[in-house]
């Protein structure tokens, strides 16, 4: 690290000569100003494009106009966001052989590409190949980097820099103070990107090939969510045209979580990535009901896929009589045996039910055409299509392969004991069948109070009838909480694409939470996915993660204990209080936290929220709900423990750990929920309790 000694004066443009007339900091500030001016010029040039006579028709014109509009939005200069955050000086000029297409030896690394009026790069996109050494070069493996410079910012203003001379043997390797400062910035408002602080092990996952599915097992604070979002941004950069056609999707556990992360990709210039929850993904019916844990677990079991497959085919009836097709003065007969053979052939191929219904008329018509040809006629495709559309053929198909409505099918399965028993024979036992049967049959589809698990069953049935469209890449966060049937629903959305799976088995808080990523990947249809583990934390303070890790032997004995590079002394406190002073102690802890800089999350068992909301209101402390945080609103958020997963706050006040555990269906799930709540803090954690702490915490 070269802070005491003045570093080489940087150039005002990549690859240019040093300017000794100005201080290094002033020169870098001048380059920032010039880069921002160049970005504004790039946007103005795009806005001035005249496309009135370019497109061949109005449809192409609309598409082109939309693409230009998106380009204009992507070129917006976010004044509070650093345009570049690093600089690389290579020992030898690059000649483009690395795939960057750039020439020179000095490059500024930033969130997007910026060039001057001559087309020369002023800022290189962090995703470009030439930028990779910024994240991975070390003194042991400098990757031809002589100097790596990091920049410090206050808002959008460049205020500091820090140098590493990677090829200088006299300079010892040290931890970056600017990197540490960036990691420890207060978290106010939505989640921000980590593009300036990506670590080598994270960068390897971010830049993994599109063709492979990557599963990231990450302890709290290891940046797995950020890795997933930055991976999307990288893939869109490296495979723009392909993913523009096939699409990308980020799936989160709930809307609060999605609102929290929704600004990350736009700050990286990616505006078109869609976000959804699993419930929204399978939202073919309105969810108004709930299941108990037993019923939900059975409905979410992968065995239900076989039950549904049988149910879809339950209405198939083999033809008992043949049909006669009349063409002009000729009559052509297809026997019952021939028809049965055609139907069995389609069913044996195990194609989707809807595809079989579409194929059967053509198969029947082809059989008729073979007879015509043997009789000396010369029919063509038009004749075959005409035969396939004949009423007698359509009637036969409707009788043999009757239409299937997925919602009606699932309704019958869950309300008709005899029908369920026939389809679940040898798959679900009698007790399991009783557990998922509705107590009283509904009067019709409109009266059904579908549960979230029912919606997934309908989605499965729909795919058995008609193929679900596949995206190019899907990111699934908090994946440990999905049921096997939910994994199948997600897998259908990337059956011809790839996926990034993010989660932590120790944070699984549903009764059906997975205990094995290998099993989850199999249900997802990506059994060959690569499982990687992140154990180095950058968010949770060392004392906090060590305390929370006391729960690991009880909730996930096979996982490694996470470590943290952060050591916020005095940021962890446990406060036992008398039984009648619990609410007062919570309010006092929140007041103390509000005296510090950053966001505050008051996390409590869901059942405790009304009392705590009343106490905060009476004390004059305004608060927000999860997902409603902004940089200008209240810094205090009241968080139900059921929604804490994936969120982070500078300071956390955790109310009554025993109540958090007791609020779950079983003790192990309760301990996992507590583990989640304990690890939401970035700088400090205060625990208040009137009840004894769980024994597993020691």
XYZ file of C-alpha atoms in Angstrom:
698
model
C 0.000 0.000 0.000
C 1.508 3.338 -0.981
C -0.515 5.936 0.949
C 2.528 7.573 2.616
C 4.460 7.842 -0.636
C 2.986 9.765 -3.564
C 1.845 7.374 -6.302
C 2.575 7.944 -9.980
C 0.517 10.788 -11.354
C -2.333 9.277 -13.396
C -3.146 10.276 -16.929
C -6.242 12.233 -17.863
C -7.193 9.563 -20.385
C -6.415 5.840 -20.584
C -2.967 5.185 -21.910
C -1.962 8.855 -22.057
C 1.114 10.482 -20.531
C 1.261 11.579 -16.904
C 0.675 15.265 -16.217
C 3.111 16.431 -13.583
C 1.542 19.885 -13.297
C -1.388 18.673 -11.189
C -1.601 16.591 -8.022
C -2.589 12.944 -8.529
C -5.934 13.490 -6.801
C -6.704 16.602 -8.870
C -5.817 14.752 -12.051
C -8.119 11.858 -11.165
C -10.892 14.327 -10.333
C -10.346 15.938 -13.727
C -10.646 12.538 -15.398
C -13.901 11.945 -13.526
C -15.271 15.282 -14.727
C -14.188 14.565 -18.293
C -15.730 11.090 -18.145
C -19.043 12.467 -16.910
C -19.002 15.025 -19.715
C -18.310 12.244 -22.216
C -21.214 10.204 -20.814
C -23.531 13.177 -21.200
C -22.329 13.588 -24.784
C -23.005 9.886 -25.476
C -26.545 10.312 -24.196
C -27.115 13.524 -26.151
C -25.875 11.809 -29.304
C -28.323 8.960 -28.751
C -31.193 11.370 -28.081
C -30.415 13.195 -31.341
C -30.650 10.074 -33.496
C -33.085 10.476 -36.407
C -34.732 7.141 -37.195
C -37.613 8.478 -39.279
C -36.362 6.913 -42.522
C -34.403 3.975 -41.106
C -37.016 1.294 -40.431
C -38.709 -0.624 -43.224
C -42.140 -0.559 -41.536
C -43.894 0.832 -38.488
C -43.348 -2.348 -36.448
C -39.575 -2.164 -36.891
C -39.720 1.549 -36.185
C -41.501 0.918 -32.854
C -38.968 -1.726 -31.853
C -36.042 0.517 -32.768
C -37.544 3.464 -30.908
C -37.999 1.319 -27.789
C -34.387 0.121 -27.967
C -33.138 3.694 -28.298
C -35.287 4.742 -25.340
C -33.735 1.986 -23.247
C -30.278 3.046 -24.384
C -30.988 6.613 -23.296
C -32.105 5.419 -19.865
C -29.016 3.236 -19.519
C -26.777 6.235 -20.235
C -28.199 8.273 -17.358
C -25.515 9.790 -15.134
C -26.345 8.879 -11.537
C -24.748 11.792 -9.713
C -24.484 10.030 -6.359
C -22.984 6.872 -7.851
C -19.249 6.752 -8.679
C -18.722 6.480 -12.433
C -15.468 4.581 -11.907
C -14.014 3.082 -8.762
C -10.635 1.720 -9.822
C -7.715 1.938 -12.217
C -5.388 -0.670 -13.679
C -1.931 0.110 -15.058
C -0.557 -2.885 -16.959
C 3.153 -3.600 -17.322
C 2.727 -4.041 -21.079
C 0.171 -2.491 -23.452
C -2.757 -4.746 -24.266
C -3.296 -5.624 -27.914
C -6.868 -6.870 -27.698
C -5.912 -10.540 -27.580
C -7.730 -10.920 -24.259
C -11.036 -10.254 -25.968
C -11.346 -6.667 -24.744
C -10.741 -5.146 -28.138
C -8.865 -2.307 -26.378
C -5.334 -1.028 -26.811
C -3.275 0.698 -24.132
C -1.847 0.059 -20.701
C -4.081 2.141 -18.378
C -7.778 1.565 -17.796
C -10.331 3.076 -15.459
C -12.791 0.467 -14.188
C -16.393 1.515 -13.643
C -20.063 0.585 -13.816
C -20.384 1.180 -17.569
C -18.352 1.871 -20.675
C -17.682 5.525 -21.509
C -15.770 6.769 -24.561
C -14.740 10.184 -25.805
C -15.607 11.824 -29.116
C -12.937 9.790 -30.917
C -14.253 6.503 -29.568
C -11.320 6.028 -27.178
C -12.350 4.458 -23.848
C -12.370 6.689 -20.785
C -14.062 4.146 -18.485
C -14.129 0.378 -19.023
C -17.155 -1.654 -17.967
C -16.357 -3.800 -14.898
C -17.653 -6.830 -16.821
C -15.166 -6.539 -19.687
C -12.327 -9.116 -19.774
C -9.726 -6.376 -19.298
C -11.359 -5.510 -15.933
C -11.045 -8.982 -14.444
C -7.548 -8.458 -12.950
C -8.979 -5.618 -10.847
C -10.752 -8.288 -8.803
C -8.362 -11.225 -9.070
C -4.784 -9.941 -9.399
C -2.529 -10.463 -6.360
C 1.160 -9.955 -5.613
C 1.633 -13.698 -6.136
C -0.298 -13.559 -9.420
C -0.195 -9.934 -10.655
C -1.654 -10.821 -14.094
C 0.617 -8.189 -15.688
C -0.825 -5.455 -13.436
C 1.849 -3.040 -12.223
C -0.518 -0.716 -10.336
C -4.045 -1.170 -8.982
C -5.620 2.022 -7.739
C -8.848 2.179 -5.734
C -10.830 5.380 -5.361
C -12.761 6.680 -2.376
C -15.895 8.757 -2.813
C -18.083 11.014 -0.711
C -21.403 10.854 -2.532
C -20.409 11.302 -6.150
C -17.229 13.265 -5.397
C -13.827 11.577 -5.684
C -11.986 12.337 -2.431
C -9.232 9.735 -2.021
C -7.205 7.046 -3.686
C -5.124 4.073 -2.624
C -2.443 2.226 -4.600
C -1.078 -1.305 -4.752
C 2.133 -1.943 -6.719
C 1.647 -5.610 -7.454
C 5.047 -6.144 -9.118
C 7.071 -4.256 -6.500
C 8.714 -6.826 -4.179
C 9.549 -4.110 -1.650
C 5.884 -3.316 -1.018
C 4.194 -5.658 1.434
C 0.659 -6.865 0.753
C -1.838 -5.116 3.030
C -5.595 -4.994 3.471
C -7.222 -2.151 1.585
C -8.532 0.579 3.870
C -10.775 1.980 1.124
C -12.169 -1.482 0.459
C -12.889 -1.922 4.156
C -14.469 1.519 4.330
C -16.715 0.760 1.348
C -17.838 -2.538 2.902
C -18.640 -0.819 6.194
C -20.623 2.099 4.743
C -23.972 2.525 6.555
C -26.916 0.737 4.912
C -29.681 3.295 4.474
C -32.412 2.580 1.950
C -32.487 -0.269 -0.590
C -29.636 -2.700 -1.200
C -26.745 -1.263 -3.197
C -24.342 -2.935 -5.600
C -20.953 -4.309 -4.497
C -19.253 -3.795 -7.835
C -16.319 -1.942 -6.222
C -15.751 -4.591 -3.558
C -16.265 -7.934 -5.323
C -13.796 -10.464 -3.902
C -11.889 -13.036 -6.000
C -14.031 -16.008 -4.914
C -17.173 -13.977 -5.643
C -15.834 -12.847 -9.021
C -15.293 -16.454 -10.096
C -18.989 -17.127 -9.493
C -20.108 -13.882 -11.136
C -18.188 -14.718 -14.331
C -19.091 -18.417 -14.463
C -20.216 -19.524 -17.957
C -23.855 -19.055 -18.960
C -24.155 -22.708 -19.985
C -23.756 -24.008 -16.435
C -26.039 -23.853 -13.398
C -24.321 -22.580 -10.253
C -25.625 -23.195 -6.731
C -24.146 -20.911 -4.066
C -24.379 -22.069 -0.454
C -23.598 -18.892 1.426
C -23.504 -18.170 5.138
C -25.080 -14.870 6.281
C -23.215 -11.819 5.054
C -21.126 -13.640 2.433
C -22.743 -11.663 -0.385
C -24.587 -14.490 -2.122
C -27.513 -12.263 -3.150
C -25.124 -9.647 -4.506
C -23.228 -12.381 -6.367
C -26.454 -13.527 -8.008
C -27.462 -10.018 -9.099
C -24.004 -9.146 -10.410
C -23.940 -12.489 -12.237
C -27.117 -11.454 -14.072
C -25.489 -8.160 -15.018
C -22.363 -9.949 -16.238
C -24.298 -12.491 -18.301
C -26.345 -9.730 -19.933
C -23.104 -8.016 -20.877
C -21.431 -11.164 -22.212
C -24.513 -12.681 -23.905
C -26.677 -9.642 -24.616
C -28.366 -10.800 -27.829
C -29.046 -14.330 -26.648
C -30.560 -13.295 -23.310
C -32.476 -10.442 -24.926
C -34.345 -13.094 -26.909
C -34.786 -15.673 -24.166
C -35.146 -13.405 -21.126
C -33.853 -13.337 -17.551
C -35.683 -13.449 -14.226
C -34.817 -12.900 -10.558
C -37.008 -14.864 -8.119
C -37.161 -13.807 -4.477
C -39.025 -15.064 -1.380
C -41.426 -12.122 -1.065
C -42.193 -8.643 -2.381
C -40.441 -6.909 0.532
C -37.203 -8.639 -0.436
C -37.638 -7.783 -4.130
C -38.261 -4.106 -3.312
C -35.089 -4.166 -1.213
C -32.899 -5.438 -4.087
C -34.661 -3.797 -7.048
C -32.203 -0.882 -7.431
C -29.039 -2.990 -7.745
C -29.344 -3.920 -11.429
C -30.435 -0.429 -12.615
C -27.309 1.078 -11.030
C -25.327 -1.399 -13.139
C -27.145 -0.250 -16.291
C -29.518 -3.243 -16.544
C -33.126 -2.069 -16.664
C -35.012 -4.961 -18.210
C -34.507 -7.847 -15.766
C -37.859 -8.970 -14.389
C -38.448 -9.918 -10.770
C -41.072 -12.195 -9.238
C -41.884 -14.365 -6.264
C -42.584 -18.072 -6.716
C -46.226 -17.320 -5.957
C -46.386 -14.786 -8.779
C -44.596 -17.227 -11.062
C -47.342 -19.835 -10.670
C -50.155 -17.313 -10.249
C -52.736 -18.949 -12.503
C -55.349 -18.731 -9.721
C -55.983 -16.313 -6.878
C -54.570 -17.585 -3.577
C -57.008 -16.946 -0.732
C -56.593 -20.002 1.480
C -53.915 -21.652 3.589
C -52.807 -25.203 4.359
C -51.611 -26.612 7.624
C -47.967 -27.683 7.680
C -48.776 -31.364 7.074
C -50.985 -30.735 4.038
C -48.586 -28.188 2.590
C -45.696 -30.614 3.014
C -47.509 -33.408 1.172
C -48.696 -31.104 -1.619
C -45.128 -29.871 -1.992
C -43.678 -33.395 -2.157
C -42.238 -34.440 -5.524
C -44.491 -37.516 -5.467
C -47.415 -35.239 -6.323
C -45.968 -34.904 -9.826
C -46.733 -38.578 -10.470
C -50.217 -38.245 -8.963
C -50.929 -35.320 -11.285
C -49.494 -37.139 -14.300
C -51.882 -40.017 -13.681
C -54.783 -37.617 -13.091
C -54.197 -35.817 -16.391
C -54.443 -39.151 -18.238
C -57.286 -40.512 -16.135
C -59.873 -39.462 -18.691
C -58.269 -41.264 -21.639
C -60.699 -43.785 -23.203
C -59.507 -46.244 -25.822
C -61.771 -46.265 -28.921
C -64.287 -49.106 -29.034
C -65.314 -48.521 -32.662
C -63.549 -47.404 -35.796
C -64.382 -44.316 -37.861
C -65.220 -43.793 -41.523
C -63.768 -40.802 -43.415
C -65.656 -39.717 -46.554
C -63.687 -37.960 -49.320
C -65.710 -37.335 -52.451
C -67.182 -40.654 -53.559
C -64.688 -42.743 -51.574
C -64.991 -43.975 -47.985
C -61.946 -44.808 -45.895
C -62.170 -46.788 -42.684
C -59.796 -46.638 -39.699
C -60.467 -49.574 -37.366
C -60.699 -49.435 -33.567
C -57.500 -51.459 -33.381
C -55.613 -48.962 -35.559
C -56.927 -46.049 -33.506
C -55.957 -47.755 -30.240
C -52.452 -48.351 -31.563
C -52.101 -44.672 -32.491
C -53.287 -43.526 -29.043
C -51.025 -45.954 -27.171
C -48.028 -44.902 -29.242
C -48.569 -41.249 -28.295
C -49.067 -42.056 -24.609
C -46.003 -44.323 -24.512
C -43.879 -41.444 -25.807
C -44.905 -39.545 -22.643
C -45.360 -36.296 -24.528
C -47.522 -33.545 -23.067
C -51.226 -34.231 -23.088
C -52.022 -31.203 -25.239
C -49.367 -32.210 -27.758
C -50.905 -35.687 -27.941
C -54.336 -34.156 -28.630
C -52.815 -32.074 -31.435
C -50.876 -35.005 -32.889
C -53.671 -37.602 -32.898
C -55.768 -35.998 -35.713
C -52.664 -35.848 -37.907
C -51.829 -39.489 -37.141
C -55.374 -40.542 -38.078
C -55.221 -38.450 -41.257
C -51.865 -40.014 -42.167
C -53.386 -43.492 -41.816
C -56.117 -42.450 -44.239
C -53.547 -41.037 -46.690
C -51.643 -44.332 -46.674
C -54.859 -46.062 -47.732
C -55.416 -43.468 -50.471
C -51.915 -43.971 -51.840
C -52.364 -47.759 -51.882
C -55.556 -47.196 -53.870
C -53.613 -45.260 -56.518
C -54.414 -41.720 -55.412
C -51.778 -39.034 -54.890
C -52.864 -36.966 -51.826
C -50.680 -34.134 -50.507
C -50.336 -32.269 -47.216
C -53.459 -30.229 -47.902
C -55.520 -33.416 -48.053
C -53.996 -34.637 -44.792
C -54.800 -31.358 -43.040
C -58.344 -31.443 -44.417
C -58.887 -34.971 -43.087
C -57.470 -33.972 -39.678
C -60.034 -31.159 -39.445
C -63.047 -33.329 -40.295
C -65.825 -33.408 -37.655
C -65.659 -37.194 -37.340
C -61.939 -36.999 -36.528
C -62.393 -34.112 -34.098
C -65.201 -35.954 -32.328
C -63.058 -39.069 -31.991
C -60.159 -37.087 -30.474
C -62.471 -35.313 -28.017
C -63.910 -38.647 -26.922
C -60.595 -40.482 -26.619
C -58.490 -37.609 -25.243
C -60.992 -35.254 -23.596
C -59.834 -31.676 -22.860
C -58.189 -31.164 -19.444
C -58.593 -27.962 -17.435
C -55.686 -27.912 -14.914
C -57.585 -25.992 -12.226
C -60.665 -28.231 -12.508
C -58.422 -31.298 -12.425
C -56.698 -30.214 -9.178
C -60.080 -29.268 -7.681
C -61.396 -32.762 -8.411
C -58.228 -34.377 -7.073
C -58.502 -32.528 -3.741
C -62.258 -32.896 -3.321
C -63.059 -36.379 -4.680
C -61.711 -39.074 -2.354
C -62.267 -41.901 -4.825
C -60.553 -40.038 -7.670
C -57.591 -39.155 -5.442
C -57.316 -42.739 -4.213
C -57.216 -44.049 -7.779
C -54.489 -41.632 -8.872
C -52.425 -41.819 -5.668
C -52.520 -45.604 -5.351
C -49.041 -46.771 -4.380
C -47.784 -43.174 -4.197
C -49.525 -41.626 -1.170
C -50.785 -43.689 1.730
C -54.327 -43.371 3.068
C -53.295 -40.944 5.815
C -51.539 -38.658 3.365
C -54.557 -38.704 1.085
C -56.849 -37.710 3.954
C -54.467 -34.907 4.928
C -54.754 -33.134 1.568
C -58.460 -33.740 0.916
C -60.681 -30.719 1.461
C -63.207 -31.069 4.279
C -66.109 -29.994 2.071
C -66.232 -30.030 -1.736
C -66.507 -26.580 -3.347
C -69.593 -25.585 -5.315
C -67.454 -24.593 -8.281
C -64.132 -23.070 -9.326
C -65.122 -19.587 -8.187
C -65.802 -20.764 -4.650
C -62.415 -22.478 -4.191
C -60.055 -20.883 -1.694
C -56.818 -22.000 -3.302
C -53.676 -22.231 -1.164
C -50.148 -21.396 -2.324
C -49.379 -25.133 -2.560
C -52.524 -25.679 -4.662
C -51.343 -23.026 -7.122
C -48.091 -24.941 -7.604
C -50.065 -28.140 -8.287
C -52.134 -26.316 -10.920
C -48.928 -25.042 -12.509
C -47.578 -28.607 -12.654
C -50.810 -29.839 -14.207
C -50.734 -27.004 -16.727
C -47.232 -28.039 -17.787
C -48.375 -31.639 -18.200
C -50.951 -30.347 -20.657
C -48.997 -27.550 -22.326
C -45.260 -26.809 -22.238
C -44.148 -23.918 -20.027
C -41.930 -21.383 -21.776
C -38.258 -21.356 -20.800
C -36.057 -18.342 -20.058
C -32.367 -18.028 -20.790
C -31.333 -17.567 -17.155
C -33.083 -17.572 -13.788
C -31.706 -16.423 -10.440
C -33.432 -18.071 -7.477
C -32.667 -16.481 -4.101
C -33.433 -17.922 -0.650
C -33.807 -21.230 -2.465
C -33.470 -23.355 0.660
C -37.117 -22.672 1.539
C -38.691 -24.132 -1.592
C -40.583 -27.400 -1.703
C -39.683 -30.002 -4.340
C -42.794 -29.040 -6.332
C -41.762 -25.378 -6.205
C -38.300 -26.343 -7.454
C -39.990 -28.102 -10.355
C -42.018 -24.963 -11.100
C -38.854 -22.851 -11.215
C -37.000 -25.490 -13.225
C -39.689 -25.375 -15.905
C -38.893 -21.681 -16.399
C -35.254 -22.463 -17.242
C -35.551 -25.944 -18.763
C -33.554 -24.888 -21.837
C -31.517 -22.247 -20.004
C -29.388 -22.103 -16.871
C -29.849 -20.957 -13.298
C -28.064 -19.372 -10.371
C -29.323 -20.848 -7.099
C -28.632 -18.885 -3.910
C -29.334 -19.940 -0.366
C -28.229 -21.142 3.027
C -29.457 -24.480 4.356
C -29.065 -23.153 7.913
C -31.671 -20.483 7.134
C -34.363 -22.892 5.904
C -37.532 -21.985 7.808
C -40.293 -23.873 6.004
C -41.366 -27.368 7.092
C -40.210 -28.658 3.691
C -36.904 -26.723 3.598
C -34.180 -28.643 1.792
C -31.342 -30.323 3.642
C -29.347 -31.064 0.489
C -28.494 -28.893 -2.512
C -27.949 -32.016 -4.582
C -31.573 -32.996 -3.957
C -32.772 -29.470 -4.722
C -30.865 -29.369 -8.006
C -32.356 -32.716 -9.007
C -35.892 -31.436 -8.437
C -34.963 -28.307 -10.374
C -33.915 -30.439 -13.337
C -30.287 -29.294 -13.006
C -28.685 -32.317 -11.355
C -25.336 -31.459 -12.965
C -25.275 -28.009 -11.317
C -22.076 -26.924 -9.598
C -22.344 -26.327 -5.817
C -20.018 -23.673 -4.374
C -19.768 -22.579 -0.738
C -19.061 -19.049 0.522
C -17.946 -18.909 4.160
C -16.157 -15.544 4.409
C -18.540 -12.861 5.605
C -18.301 -9.187 4.688
C -21.426 -7.931 6.427
C -22.101 -9.524 9.810
C -19.645 -8.488 12.587
C -17.363 -11.218 13.820
C -18.818 -11.368 17.337
C -22.371 -11.590 16.001
C -21.739 -14.388 13.496
C -19.791 -16.344 16.126
C -22.742 -16.074 18.535
C -25.297 -17.068 15.889
C -23.103 -19.998 14.819
C -23.757 -21.641 18.184
C -27.043 -22.735 16.609
C -25.422 -24.550 13.649
C -24.950 -27.957 15.350
C -28.714 -28.044 15.931
C -29.947 -26.612 12.618
C -27.336 -27.584 9.992
C -24.606 -29.811 11.442
C -22.963 -30.397 8.061
C -22.186 -26.740 7.318
C -18.915 -24.972 7.993
C -19.001 -22.141 10.497
C -18.756 -18.761 8.776
C -15.958 -16.323 9.482
C -16.072 -12.545 9.128
C -13.493 -9.987 8.081
C -15.352 -7.381 10.149
C -14.591 -6.767 13.790
C -16.869 -4.071 15.171
C -15.826 -3.949 18.832
C -18.602 -3.266 21.328
C -21.321 -3.800 18.702
C -22.932 -6.810 20.349
C -24.944 -6.729 23.562
C -27.457 -8.996 25.316
C -29.860 -7.257 27.713
C -31.989 -9.355 30.072
C -34.849 -7.219 31.460
C -37.685 -7.741 33.966
C -40.859 -9.293 32.592
C -42.918 -6.099 32.755
C -40.294 -3.884 31.088
C -39.792 -5.669 27.786
C -41.424 -3.057 25.542
C -39.658 -0.202 27.338
C -36.302 -1.918 26.892
C -36.941 -2.340 23.171
C -37.862 1.345 22.763
C -34.740 2.385 24.701
C -32.522 0.185 22.507
C -34.077 1.698 19.363
C -33.441 5.235 20.661
C -29.798 4.390 21.280
C -29.446 2.900 17.790
C -31.001 6.006 16.206
C -28.219 8.103 17.736
C -25.820 6.298 15.374
C -25.523 6.596 11.618
C -27.317 4.075 9.435
C -30.464 1.969 9.267
C -32.101 0.249 12.235
C -34.182 -2.906 12.114
C -36.338 -3.892 15.070
C -36.948 -7.619 14.527
C -39.535 -9.490 16.547
C -41.797 -12.527 16.420
C -44.829 -11.810 14.252
C -47.165 -12.032 17.234
C -45.222 -9.310 19.075
C -45.576 -6.689 16.327
C -48.858 -5.023 17.428
C -47.534 -4.419 20.946
C -44.195 -3.104 19.716
C -45.853 -0.887 17.098
C -47.972 0.623 19.852
C -44.923 1.160 22.082
C -42.957 2.881 19.299
C -45.889 5.112 18.413
C -46.434 6.066 22.057
C -42.730 6.908 22.334
C -42.868 9.128 19.220
C -40.558 6.932 17.158
C -41.747 6.712 13.520
C -41.082 3.424 11.750
C -41.493 1.759 8.372
C -42.425 -1.689 7.086
C -39.853 -3.919 5.316
C -39.376 -2.911 1.687
C -40.592 0.662 2.309
C -37.137 1.927 3.322
C -35.834 4.969 1.480
C -32.786 7.150 1.944
C -35.004 10.062 3.082
C -37.653 8.357 5.274
C -37.445 6.976 8.804
C -34.336 4.956 9.551
C -36.225 2.547 11.820
C -37.995 -0.478 10.326
C -40.270 -2.801 12.300
C -39.595 -6.244 10.869
C -41.631 -9.406 11.520
C -39.290 -12.344 11.936
C -41.069 -14.133 9.071
C -39.916 -11.414 6.617
C -36.393 -10.793 7.929
C -34.691 -13.207 5.560
C -32.464 -11.511 2.971
C -32.704 -8.065 4.584
C -29.906 -6.204 6.353
C -29.666 -3.224 8.680
C -26.739 -1.379 10.212
C -28.101 -1.932 13.704
C -30.565 -4.600 14.750
C -32.600 -4.721 17.924
C -33.841 -8.289 18.372
C -36.805 -8.720 20.699
C -37.431 -11.958 22.620
C -35.486 -14.718 20.846
C -37.568 -17.334 22.666
C -40.752 -15.880 21.145
C -39.186 -16.074 17.673
C -38.481 -19.781 18.217
C -41.905 -20.461 19.723
C -43.632 -18.797 16.769
C -42.645 -21.626 14.403
C -44.290 -25.052 14.004
C -41.349 -26.952 15.505
C -38.268 -26.197 17.574
C -35.699 -26.798 14.813
C -37.508 -24.489 12.386
C -37.761 -21.929 15.186
C -34.004 -22.081 15.771
C -33.408 -21.593 12.042
C -35.698 -18.549 12.100
C -33.721 -17.209 15.051
C -30.463 -17.769 13.161
C -31.840 -15.615 10.343
C -32.846 -12.838 12.749
C -29.494 -12.861 14.571
C -27.558 -12.373 11.319
C -29.311 -9.315 9.852
C -26.945 -6.825 11.533
C -24.157 -5.040 9.654
C -22.634 -3.027 12.494
C -24.352 -3.876 15.744
C -26.843 -6.188 17.445
C -28.714 -5.661 20.702
C -30.813 -8.506 22.077
C -33.498 -7.725 24.667
C -35.312 -10.541 26.437
C -37.561 -11.183 29.392
C -37.787 -14.939 28.741
C -34.765 -17.260 29.016
C -32.703 -17.552 25.843
C -32.857 -20.876 23.942
C -30.497 -23.414 25.472
C -28.721 -23.884 22.117
C -27.262 -20.368 22.466
C -25.416 -21.476 25.565
